[in-house]
């Protein structure tokens, strides 16, 4: 899509397409003109919020109130931050902090800033990178639009789930040891594989991990011996230290071990893209597969579970995260590129086209 959108604030404000097509299904369509104000209002809000001179404008208007309150971030001043300046331009090159990261251990946390432009006499960076330990790239983004992905900044509130609220289901009669766990009101489903002597947990979102551990202890009454994150991103791996504390081995692709080296007392099990990790049970067989050609995360895995003795009508269950997202409030909702990559992987691994799907 190639279009230009003009947004004007104030009492006579409006949003209108002034060139190109705003219709994703008809890129050659004529101008659609004015857009719905309610649906476009966030653009004006974010344009003002990202104005580098916003604070200066507020102060010059002299129409504000001032108060101080505790924000709960536990940030003490001085904050022990280091600012490194470019020796040629004398502009900030990086801002460095230090932290005890749950997965990476004691780490440097750098915000790298690039590509400055002059805005009303102020030099403003456009390119930002978040880098841990000088080489582990976490975020790389360029400010070239006005908050196109604004919903990424929605805060859904603190975790308030409880063990009693956990919804546990065994949905497939020929897979009696397979559990799907869901905390109502939260985005993350997990899968439990109950083997003869122990339990394997698939995925590891933070905080919910403690409820899963308690639920397994109260209901299945077998130890959790393995935990397998779908990828190293924080929303799928930050619960790993909790599982390690109760004796679980962390099973990941061989290339991903470095992501978790900071977890105290962690025992790692690894596998490769060519040789999936296999779990055998009297009733089912689970293959943990390291995906290929995937841009979401290099270590992304998904699980394929089927009965030990497969027949023509056997159920096949696929568990994955981040490729199929039912929550339409998220900008990654069913990204076509990622869906296509998932389909290509499942086709390559000969997954049944009638498989049932457990996601996010």
mmCIF file of C-alpha atoms in Angstrom:
data_model
loop_
_atom_site.group_PDB
_atom_site.id
_atom_site.type_symbol
_atom_site.label_atom_id
_atom_site.label_comp_id
_atom_site.label_asym_id
_atom_site.label_seq_id
_atom_site.Cartn_x
_atom_site.Cartn_y
_atom_site.Cartn_z
ATOM 1 C CA UNK A 1 0.000 0.000 0.000
ATOM 2 C CA UNK A 2 1.205 3.491 -0.886
ATOM 3 C CA UNK A 3 -0.867 6.421 0.336
ATOM 4 C CA UNK A 4 -0.629 9.734 2.187
ATOM 5 C CA UNK A 5 -2.855 10.547 5.142
ATOM 6 C CA UNK A 6 -3.366 14.131 6.329
ATOM 7 C CA UNK A 7 -4.489 14.647 9.940
ATOM 8 C CA UNK A 8 -5.530 18.038 11.337
ATOM 9 C CA UNK A 9 -6.378 18.715 14.988
ATOM 10 C CA UNK A 10 -8.550 21.342 16.640
ATOM 11 C CA UNK A 11 -12.288 22.011 16.502
ATOM 12 C CA UNK A 12 -12.312 21.650 12.713
ATOM 13 C CA UNK A 13 -10.007 18.636 12.750
ATOM 14 C CA UNK A 14 -10.173 15.838 10.228
ATOM 15 C CA UNK A 15 -8.281 12.883 8.780
ATOM 16 C CA UNK A 16 -8.260 12.328 5.028
ATOM 17 C CA UNK A 17 -6.431 10.302 2.398
ATOM 18 C CA UNK A 18 -4.898 12.853 0.013
ATOM 19 C CA UNK A 19 -3.060 10.523 -2.366
ATOM 20 C CA UNK A 20 -2.895 6.819 -3.140
ATOM 21 C CA UNK A 21 -5.296 4.102 -2.033
ATOM 22 C CA UNK A 22 -6.189 3.290 1.573
ATOM 23 C CA UNK A 23 -7.877 0.045 0.497
ATOM 24 C CA UNK A 24 -5.653 -2.981 1.073
ATOM 25 C CA UNK A 25 -7.801 -5.060 -1.296
ATOM 26 C CA UNK A 26 -7.747 -2.479 -4.107
ATOM 27 C CA UNK A 27 -4.397 -0.638 -4.236
ATOM 28 C CA UNK A 28 -5.448 1.215 -7.400
ATOM 29 C CA UNK A 29 -8.742 2.512 -6.003
ATOM 30 C CA UNK A 30 -9.526 6.258 -6.183
ATOM 31 C CA UNK A 31 -9.069 8.494 -3.158
ATOM 32 C CA UNK A 32 -11.313 7.494 -0.273
ATOM 33 C CA UNK A 33 -11.298 11.012 1.189
ATOM 34 C CA UNK A 34 -12.260 11.588 4.808
ATOM 35 C CA UNK A 35 -11.822 8.820 7.365
ATOM 36 C CA UNK A 36 -13.804 8.078 10.490
ATOM 37 C CA UNK A 37 -12.735 10.493 13.211
ATOM 38 C CA UNK A 38 -12.979 8.015 16.073
ATOM 39 C CA UNK A 39 -10.825 5.476 14.257
ATOM 40 C CA UNK A 40 -8.232 8.082 13.273
ATOM 41 C CA UNK A 41 -8.084 10.144 16.452
ATOM 42 C CA UNK A 42 -5.181 8.186 17.915
ATOM 43 C CA UNK A 43 -2.940 9.465 15.085
ATOM 44 C CA UNK A 44 -3.290 13.045 16.311
ATOM 45 C CA UNK A 45 -2.783 12.003 19.918
ATOM 46 C CA UNK A 46 0.431 10.173 19.080
ATOM 47 C CA UNK A 47 1.698 12.951 16.826
ATOM 48 C CA UNK A 48 1.462 15.309 19.798
ATOM 49 C CA UNK A 49 2.906 12.777 22.205
ATOM 50 C CA UNK A 50 5.948 12.161 20.004
ATOM 51 C CA UNK A 51 6.576 15.850 19.374
ATOM 52 C CA UNK A 52 10.185 16.337 20.579
ATOM 53 C CA UNK A 53 9.274 19.845 21.734
ATOM 54 C CA UNK A 54 6.145 18.788 23.639
ATOM 55 C CA UNK A 55 7.495 19.675 27.077
ATOM 56 C CA UNK A 56 8.747 23.046 25.789
ATOM 57 C CA UNK A 57 5.312 23.759 24.283
ATOM 58 C CA UNK A 58 3.547 22.900 27.544
ATOM 59 C CA UNK A 59 5.845 25.180 29.539
ATOM 60 C CA UNK A 60 5.496 28.079 27.082
ATOM 61 C CA UNK A 61 1.690 27.916 27.208
ATOM 62 C CA UNK A 62 1.911 28.260 31.007
ATOM 63 C CA UNK A 63 -1.305 26.308 31.420
ATOM 64 C CA UNK A 64 -0.466 23.246 33.477
ATOM 65 C CA UNK A 65 -0.449 21.844 36.973
ATOM 66 C CA UNK A 66 2.488 20.045 38.559
ATOM 67 C CA UNK A 67 2.542 17.243 41.096
ATOM 68 C CA UNK A 68 4.933 14.502 42.182
ATOM 69 C CA UNK A 69 4.040 10.921 42.963
ATOM 70 C CA UNK A 70 5.735 7.558 43.421
ATOM 71 C CA UNK A 71 5.601 5.616 40.152
ATOM 72 C CA UNK A 72 6.430 2.175 41.542
ATOM 73 C CA UNK A 73 9.440 1.617 39.284
ATOM 74 C CA UNK A 74 11.904 1.428 42.206
ATOM 75 C CA UNK A 75 14.309 3.659 40.262
ATOM 76 C CA UNK A 76 16.620 5.414 42.683
ATOM 77 C CA UNK A 77 18.559 8.528 41.781
ATOM 78 C CA UNK A 78 21.265 8.762 40.732
ATOM 79 C CA UNK A 79 20.204 6.027 38.321
ATOM 80 C CA UNK A 80 23.741 4.785 37.536
ATOM 81 C CA UNK A 81 23.322 5.509 33.832
ATOM 82 C CA UNK A 82 26.217 6.249 31.495
ATOM 83 C CA UNK A 83 25.849 8.452 28.407
ATOM 84 C CA UNK A 84 28.512 7.988 25.720
ATOM 85 C CA UNK A 85 28.900 10.891 23.264
ATOM 86 C CA UNK A 86 30.018 10.673 19.649
ATOM 87 C CA UNK A 87 33.485 12.325 19.572
ATOM 88 C CA UNK A 88 32.769 14.016 16.220
ATOM 89 C CA UNK A 89 29.215 15.280 16.652
ATOM 90 C CA UNK A 90 29.164 15.462 20.480
ATOM 91 C CA UNK A 91 25.654 13.983 20.337
ATOM 92 C CA UNK A 92 24.583 10.988 22.479
ATOM 93 C CA UNK A 93 25.699 7.685 20.943
ATOM 94 C CA UNK A 94 24.412 5.305 23.614
ATOM 95 C CA UNK A 95 22.822 5.367 27.053
ATOM 96 C CA UNK A 96 23.988 2.445 29.186
ATOM 97 C CA UNK A 97 22.455 0.935 32.275
ATOM 98 C CA UNK A 98 23.250 -2.186 34.281
ATOM 99 C CA UNK A 99 20.792 -4.817 35.392
ATOM 100 C CA UNK A 100 20.367 -8.317 36.751
ATOM 101 C CA UNK A 101 18.460 -9.897 33.862
ATOM 102 C CA UNK A 102 16.406 -13.032 34.719
ATOM 103 C CA UNK A 103 17.687 -14.913 31.651
ATOM 104 C CA UNK A 104 20.999 -13.241 30.732
ATOM 105 C CA UNK A 105 22.322 -12.620 34.240
ATOM 106 C CA UNK A 106 24.307 -9.484 35.101
ATOM 107 C CA UNK A 107 24.198 -7.461 31.889
ATOM 108 C CA UNK A 108 24.808 -4.106 30.292
ATOM 109 C CA UNK A 109 21.665 -2.621 28.748
ATOM 110 C CA UNK A 110 22.362 -0.116 25.973
ATOM 111 C CA UNK A 111 20.042 2.200 24.084
ATOM 112 C CA UNK A 112 21.883 3.092 20.858
ATOM 113 C CA UNK A 113 20.675 6.188 18.994
ATOM 114 C CA UNK A 114 21.431 7.090 15.356
ATOM 115 C CA UNK A 115 20.401 9.169 12.354
ATOM 116 C CA UNK A 116 19.825 12.556 13.957
ATOM 117 C CA UNK A 117 17.685 15.180 12.249
ATOM 118 C CA UNK A 118 17.258 18.856 13.090
ATOM 119 C CA UNK A 119 13.785 19.767 14.380
ATOM 120 C CA UNK A 120 13.314 23.451 15.232
ATOM 121 C CA UNK A 121 16.874 23.760 16.483
ATOM 122 C CA UNK A 122 16.923 20.431 18.366
ATOM 123 C CA UNK A 123 18.812 17.335 17.148
ATOM 124 C CA UNK A 124 16.507 14.304 17.423
ATOM 125 C CA UNK A 125 17.555 10.660 16.767
ATOM 126 C CA UNK A 126 15.372 8.571 14.439
ATOM 127 C CA UNK A 127 16.985 5.131 14.745
ATOM 128 C CA UNK A 128 17.019 3.205 18.034
ATOM 129 C CA UNK A 129 18.499 -0.134 19.103
ATOM 130 C CA UNK A 130 18.307 -1.952 22.423
ATOM 131 C CA UNK A 131 21.408 -4.108 22.897
ATOM 132 C CA UNK A 132 22.406 -6.304 25.825
ATOM 133 C CA UNK A 133 26.061 -7.057 26.593
ATOM 134 C CA UNK A 134 27.211 -5.138 23.499
ATOM 135 C CA UNK A 135 26.079 -7.856 21.070
ATOM 136 C CA UNK A 136 22.632 -9.245 21.922
ATOM 137 C CA UNK A 137 20.214 -7.204 19.807
ATOM 138 C CA UNK A 138 16.740 -7.020 21.364
ATOM 139 C CA UNK A 139 15.004 -4.171 19.498
ATOM 140 C CA UNK A 140 15.858 -2.308 16.280
ATOM 141 C CA UNK A 141 13.393 0.304 15.059
ATOM 142 C CA UNK A 142 13.184 3.505 13.047
ATOM 143 C CA UNK A 143 10.776 6.366 13.757
ATOM 144 C CA UNK A 144 9.407 6.860 10.259
ATOM 145 C CA UNK A 145 5.679 6.983 10.931
ATOM 146 C CA UNK A 146 3.361 8.309 13.617
ATOM 147 C CA UNK A 147 2.720 5.328 15.867
ATOM 148 C CA UNK A 148 1.507 2.913 13.222
ATOM 149 C CA UNK A 149 1.760 0.099 15.765
ATOM 150 C CA UNK A 150 0.173 2.017 18.606
ATOM 151 C CA UNK A 151 -1.482 -0.980 20.290
ATOM 152 C CA UNK A 152 1.940 -2.374 21.203
ATOM 153 C CA UNK A 153 1.937 0.266 23.937
ATOM 154 C CA UNK A 154 -1.339 -0.818 25.517
ATOM 155 C CA UNK A 155 -0.757 -1.980 29.085
ATOM 156 C CA UNK A 156 -3.105 -4.796 30.026
ATOM 157 C CA UNK A 157 -2.500 -4.414 33.749
ATOM 158 C CA UNK A 158 -0.659 -6.556 36.316
ATOM 159 C CA UNK A 159 -1.153 -10.310 36.491
ATOM 160 C CA UNK A 160 -3.861 -11.156 39.025
ATOM 161 C CA UNK A 161 -4.596 -14.764 38.052
ATOM 162 C CA UNK A 162 -4.892 -17.513 40.646
ATOM 163 C CA UNK A 163 -4.494 -21.282 40.663
ATOM 164 C CA UNK A 164 -8.217 -21.751 41.241
ATOM 165 C CA UNK A 165 -9.041 -19.750 38.106
ATOM 166 C CA UNK A 166 -6.844 -21.846 35.810
ATOM 167 C CA UNK A 167 -8.860 -23.607 33.136
ATOM 168 C CA UNK A 168 -7.496 -27.107 32.438
ATOM 169 C CA UNK A 169 -8.851 -29.209 29.584
ATOM 170 C CA UNK A 170 -8.161 -32.629 28.116
ATOM 171 C CA UNK A 171 -9.959 -32.151 24.831
ATOM 172 C CA UNK A 172 -8.906 -35.283 22.958
ATOM 173 C CA UNK A 173 -9.968 -38.743 24.089
ATOM 174 C CA UNK A 174 -7.095 -40.483 22.291
ATOM 175 C CA UNK A 175 -4.528 -38.111 23.877
ATOM 176 C CA UNK A 176 -5.325 -38.563 27.588
ATOM 177 C CA UNK A 177 -2.008 -37.166 28.814
ATOM 178 C CA UNK A 178 -2.276 -33.862 26.947
ATOM 179 C CA UNK A 179 -3.591 -30.848 28.873
ATOM 180 C CA UNK A 180 -4.342 -27.337 27.600
ATOM 181 C CA UNK A 181 -4.031 -24.694 30.314
ATOM 182 C CA UNK A 182 -5.568 -21.237 30.104
ATOM 183 C CA UNK A 183 -5.957 -18.407 32.585
ATOM 184 C CA UNK A 184 -9.255 -16.630 31.744
ATOM 185 C CA UNK A 185 -8.671 -13.012 30.816
ATOM 186 C CA UNK A 186 -5.060 -13.580 29.737
ATOM 187 C CA UNK A 187 -3.554 -14.201 26.330
ATOM 188 C CA UNK A 188 -1.284 -17.149 26.967
ATOM 189 C CA UNK A 189 -2.273 -20.765 26.640
ATOM 190 C CA UNK A 190 0.144 -23.485 27.662
ATOM 191 C CA UNK A 191 0.244 -27.214 27.058
ATOM 192 C CA UNK A 192 1.163 -29.904 29.572
ATOM 193 C CA UNK A 193 2.367 -33.335 28.483
ATOM 194 C CA UNK A 194 1.815 -35.853 31.256
ATOM 195 C CA UNK A 195 4.195 -38.788 30.913
ATOM 196 C CA UNK A 196 4.406 -41.855 33.142
ATOM 197 C CA UNK A 197 6.807 -40.375 35.689
ATOM 198 C CA UNK A 198 6.804 -36.620 35.133
ATOM 199 C CA UNK A 199 5.248 -33.602 33.390
ATOM 200 C CA UNK A 200 6.601 -31.496 30.515
ATOM 201 C CA UNK A 201 5.456 -27.855 30.244
ATOM 202 C CA UNK A 202 5.294 -26.147 26.851
ATOM 203 C CA UNK A 203 6.008 -22.402 26.930
ATOM 204 C CA UNK A 204 6.896 -20.294 29.957
ATOM 205 C CA UNK A 205 5.179 -16.900 30.303
ATOM 206 C CA UNK A 206 6.101 -15.172 33.540
ATOM 207 C CA UNK A 207 3.917 -15.069 36.673
ATOM 208 C CA UNK A 208 1.480 -17.601 35.242
ATOM 209 C CA UNK A 209 4.338 -20.065 35.772
ATOM 210 C CA UNK A 210 3.786 -20.165 39.533
ATOM 211 C CA UNK A 211 0.107 -21.013 39.063
ATOM 212 C CA UNK A 212 0.974 -23.809 36.612
ATOM 213 C CA UNK A 213 3.531 -25.271 39.024
ATOM 214 C CA UNK A 214 1.033 -25.226 41.896
ATOM 215 C CA UNK A 215 -1.752 -26.691 39.731
ATOM 216 C CA UNK A 216 0.437 -29.591 38.577
ATOM 217 C CA UNK A 217 1.478 -30.283 42.160
ATOM 218 C CA UNK A 218 -2.143 -30.248 43.391
ATOM 219 C CA UNK A 219 -3.804 -32.133 40.536
ATOM 220 C CA UNK A 220 -1.374 -34.299 38.568
ATOM 221 C CA UNK A 221 1.005 -34.829 41.487
ATOM 222 C CA UNK A 222 4.009 -35.568 39.338
ATOM 223 C CA UNK A 223 7.199 -33.487 39.185
ATOM 224 C CA UNK A 224 7.797 -31.049 36.336
ATOM 225 C CA UNK A 225 11.008 -32.343 34.780
ATOM 226 C CA UNK A 226 11.139 -30.360 31.518
ATOM 227 C CA UNK A 227 10.013 -26.974 30.229
ATOM 228 C CA UNK A 228 10.192 -26.044 26.531
ATOM 229 C CA UNK A 229 9.737 -22.367 25.548
ATOM 230 C CA UNK A 230 8.392 -21.699 22.055
ATOM 231 C CA UNK A 231 10.941 -18.884 21.676
ATOM 232 C CA UNK A 232 13.259 -16.719 23.746
ATOM 233 C CA UNK A 233 11.086 -13.579 23.743
ATOM 234 C CA UNK A 234 10.293 -12.402 27.244
ATOM 235 C CA UNK A 235 6.569 -13.118 27.091
ATOM 236 C CA UNK A 236 7.320 -16.789 26.366
ATOM 237 C CA UNK A 237 10.475 -17.391 28.406
ATOM 238 C CA UNK A 238 10.551 -15.147 31.475
ATOM 239 C CA UNK A 239 8.905 -17.848 33.578
ATOM 240 C CA UNK A 240 11.789 -20.292 33.019
ATOM 241 C CA UNK A 241 13.614 -19.490 36.304
ATOM 242 C CA UNK A 242 10.497 -20.546 38.242
ATOM 243 C CA UNK A 243 10.462 -23.968 36.570
ATOM 244 C CA UNK A 244 14.214 -24.386 37.049
ATOM 245 C CA UNK A 245 13.763 -23.766 40.774
ATOM 246 C CA UNK A 246 11.491 -26.831 41.012
ATOM 247 C CA UNK A 247 13.980 -29.018 39.141
ATOM 248 C CA UNK A 248 12.922 -28.707 35.497
ATOM 249 C CA UNK A 249 15.403 -28.998 32.635
ATOM 250 C CA UNK A 250 15.129 -26.287 29.961
ATOM 251 C CA UNK A 251 14.929 -27.878 26.490
ATOM 252 C CA UNK A 252 15.804 -25.535 23.604
ATOM 253 C CA UNK A 253 17.428 -25.604 20.155
ATOM 254 C CA UNK A 254 21.193 -25.936 20.453
ATOM 255 C CA UNK A 255 21.774 -22.460 19.011
ATOM 256 C CA UNK A 256 19.574 -20.890 21.718
ATOM 257 C CA UNK A 257 21.487 -21.966 24.844
ATOM 258 C CA UNK A 258 23.200 -18.585 25.086
ATOM 259 C CA UNK A 259 19.869 -16.830 25.570
ATOM 260 C CA UNK A 260 19.434 -18.484 28.967
ATOM 261 C CA UNK A 261 22.952 -18.708 30.383
ATOM 262 C CA UNK A 262 22.107 -16.305 33.203
ATOM 263 C CA UNK A 263 19.481 -18.571 34.837
ATOM 264 C CA UNK A 264 21.020 -19.915 38.076
ATOM 265 C CA UNK A 265 21.484 -23.707 38.272
ATOM 266 C CA UNK A 266 19.870 -24.287 34.888
ATOM 267 C CA UNK A 267 20.313 -27.675 33.227
ATOM 268 C CA UNK A 268 19.857 -27.488 29.467
ATOM 269 C CA UNK A 269 18.722 -30.130 27.022
ATOM 270 C CA UNK A 270 19.218 -29.348 23.348
ATOM 271 C CA UNK A 271 18.212 -30.530 19.903
ATOM 272 C CA UNK A 272 18.804 -29.416 16.332
ATOM 273 C CA UNK A 273 16.700 -28.411 13.365
ATOM 274 C CA UNK A 274 17.612 -31.687 11.652
ATOM 275 C CA UNK A 275 16.795 -33.854 14.684
ATOM 276 C CA UNK A 276 13.635 -32.789 16.560
ATOM 277 C CA UNK A 277 13.225 -33.470 20.268
ATOM 278 C CA UNK A 278 10.948 -36.496 20.736
ATOM 279 C CA UNK A 279 8.866 -37.371 23.805
ATOM 280 C CA UNK A 280 7.400 -40.884 23.941
ATOM 281 C CA UNK A 281 4.464 -42.016 26.075
ATOM 282 C CA UNK A 282 2.271 -45.106 26.081
ATOM 283 C CA UNK A 283 -0.587 -43.006 24.677
ATOM 284 C CA UNK A 284 1.085 -40.283 22.612
ATOM 285 C CA UNK A 285 4.219 -39.127 20.822
ATOM 286 C CA UNK A 286 5.287 -35.468 20.770
ATOM 287 C CA UNK A 287 7.831 -33.938 18.402
ATOM 288 C CA UNK A 288 9.326 -30.536 19.246
ATOM 289 C CA UNK A 289 10.456 -29.021 15.947
ATOM 290 C CA UNK A 290 12.873 -26.138 15.392
ATOM 291 C CA UNK A 291 11.412 -24.068 12.563
ATOM 292 C CA UNK A 292 13.379 -22.976 9.512
ATOM 293 C CA UNK A 293 13.240 -19.692 7.567
ATOM 294 C CA UNK A 294 11.441 -17.862 10.339
ATOM 295 C CA UNK A 295 11.897 -14.162 11.009
ATOM 296 C CA UNK A 296 9.888 -13.942 14.251
ATOM 297 C CA UNK A 297 12.601 -15.665 16.300
ATOM 298 C CA UNK A 298 15.583 -17.729 15.198
ATOM 299 C CA UNK A 299 14.936 -20.314 17.914
ATOM 300 C CA UNK A 300 11.184 -20.646 17.296
ATOM 301 C CA UNK A 301 9.779 -24.137 17.890
ATOM 302 C CA UNK A 302 6.375 -25.771 17.689
ATOM 303 C CA UNK A 303 5.045 -29.101 18.937
ATOM 304 C CA UNK A 304 3.207 -31.823 17.022
ATOM 305 C CA UNK A 305 1.403 -34.363 19.213
ATOM 306 C CA UNK A 306 -0.321 -37.541 18.012
ATOM 307 C CA UNK A 307 -1.256 -40.966 19.405
ATOM 308 C CA UNK A 308 1.534 -43.511 19.751
ATOM 309 C CA UNK A 309 -0.332 -45.880 17.453
ATOM 310 C CA UNK A 310 -1.525 -43.707 14.594
ATOM 311 C CA UNK A 311 -4.525 -44.678 12.486
ATOM 312 C CA UNK A 312 -6.247 -43.031 9.528
ATOM 313 C CA UNK A 313 -8.614 -41.087 11.793
ATOM 314 C CA UNK A 314 -6.143 -40.221 14.564
ATOM 315 C CA UNK A 315 -6.152 -36.741 16.026
ATOM 316 C CA UNK A 316 -3.054 -34.582 15.456
ATOM 317 C CA UNK A 317 -2.528 -31.507 17.644
ATOM 318 C CA UNK A 318 -0.172 -28.610 16.914
ATOM 319 C CA UNK A 319 0.924 -26.221 19.682
ATOM 320 C CA UNK A 320 2.682 -22.961 18.796
ATOM 321 C CA UNK A 321 2.878 -19.300 19.766
ATOM 322 C CA UNK A 322 2.871 -15.936 17.968
ATOM 323 C CA UNK A 323 1.981 -17.097 14.463
ATOM 324 C CA UNK A 324 -1.782 -17.335 14.879
ATOM 325 C CA UNK A 325 -3.072 -14.636 17.246
ATOM 326 C CA UNK A 326 -6.810 -14.317 17.766
ATOM 327 C CA UNK A 327 -6.610 -11.036 19.691
ATOM 328 C CA UNK A 328 -7.451 -8.386 17.083
ATOM 329 C CA UNK A 329 -6.231 -5.610 19.384
ATOM 330 C CA UNK A 330 -2.635 -6.648 18.701
ATOM 331 C CA UNK A 331 -0.794 -5.390 15.638
ATOM 332 C CA UNK A 332 0.650 -8.837 15.003
ATOM 333 C CA UNK A 333 -2.866 -10.269 14.626
ATOM 334 C CA UNK A 334 -2.513 -12.929 11.915
ATOM 335 C CA UNK A 335 0.419 -11.402 10.070
ATOM 336 C CA UNK A 336 0.304 -12.897 6.572
ATOM 337 C CA UNK A 337 4.061 -13.369 6.282
ATOM 338 C CA UNK A 338 4.297 -15.274 9.548
ATOM 339 C CA UNK A 339 1.249 -17.397 8.733
ATOM 340 C CA UNK A 340 2.815 -18.326 5.409
ATOM 341 C CA UNK A 341 6.078 -19.277 7.119
ATOM 342 C CA UNK A 342 4.183 -21.498 9.550
ATOM 343 C CA UNK A 343 2.308 -23.220 6.720
ATOM 344 C CA UNK A 344 5.542 -23.801 4.824
ATOM 345 C CA UNK A 345 7.157 -25.329 7.906
ATOM 346 C CA UNK A 346 4.232 -27.640 8.598
ATOM 347 C CA UNK A 347 4.165 -28.682 4.962
ATOM 348 C CA UNK A 348 7.898 -29.406 5.084
ATOM 349 C CA UNK A 349 7.454 -31.492 8.236
ATOM 350 C CA UNK A 350 4.442 -33.293 6.730
ATOM 351 C CA UNK A 351 1.989 -32.217 9.428
ATOM 352 C CA UNK A 352 -1.571 -33.349 8.754
ATOM 353 C CA UNK A 353 -3.696 -30.644 7.130
ATOM 354 C CA UNK A 354 -6.522 -31.755 9.447
ATOM 355 C CA UNK A 355 -4.488 -31.106 12.602
ATOM 356 C CA UNK A 356 -6.148 -29.261 15.472
ATOM 357 C CA UNK A 357 -4.450 -26.084 16.529
ATOM 358 C CA UNK A 358 -3.609 -24.708 19.984
ATOM 359 C CA UNK A 359 -2.052 -21.250 19.819
ATOM 360 C CA UNK A 360 -0.773 -18.372 21.937
#
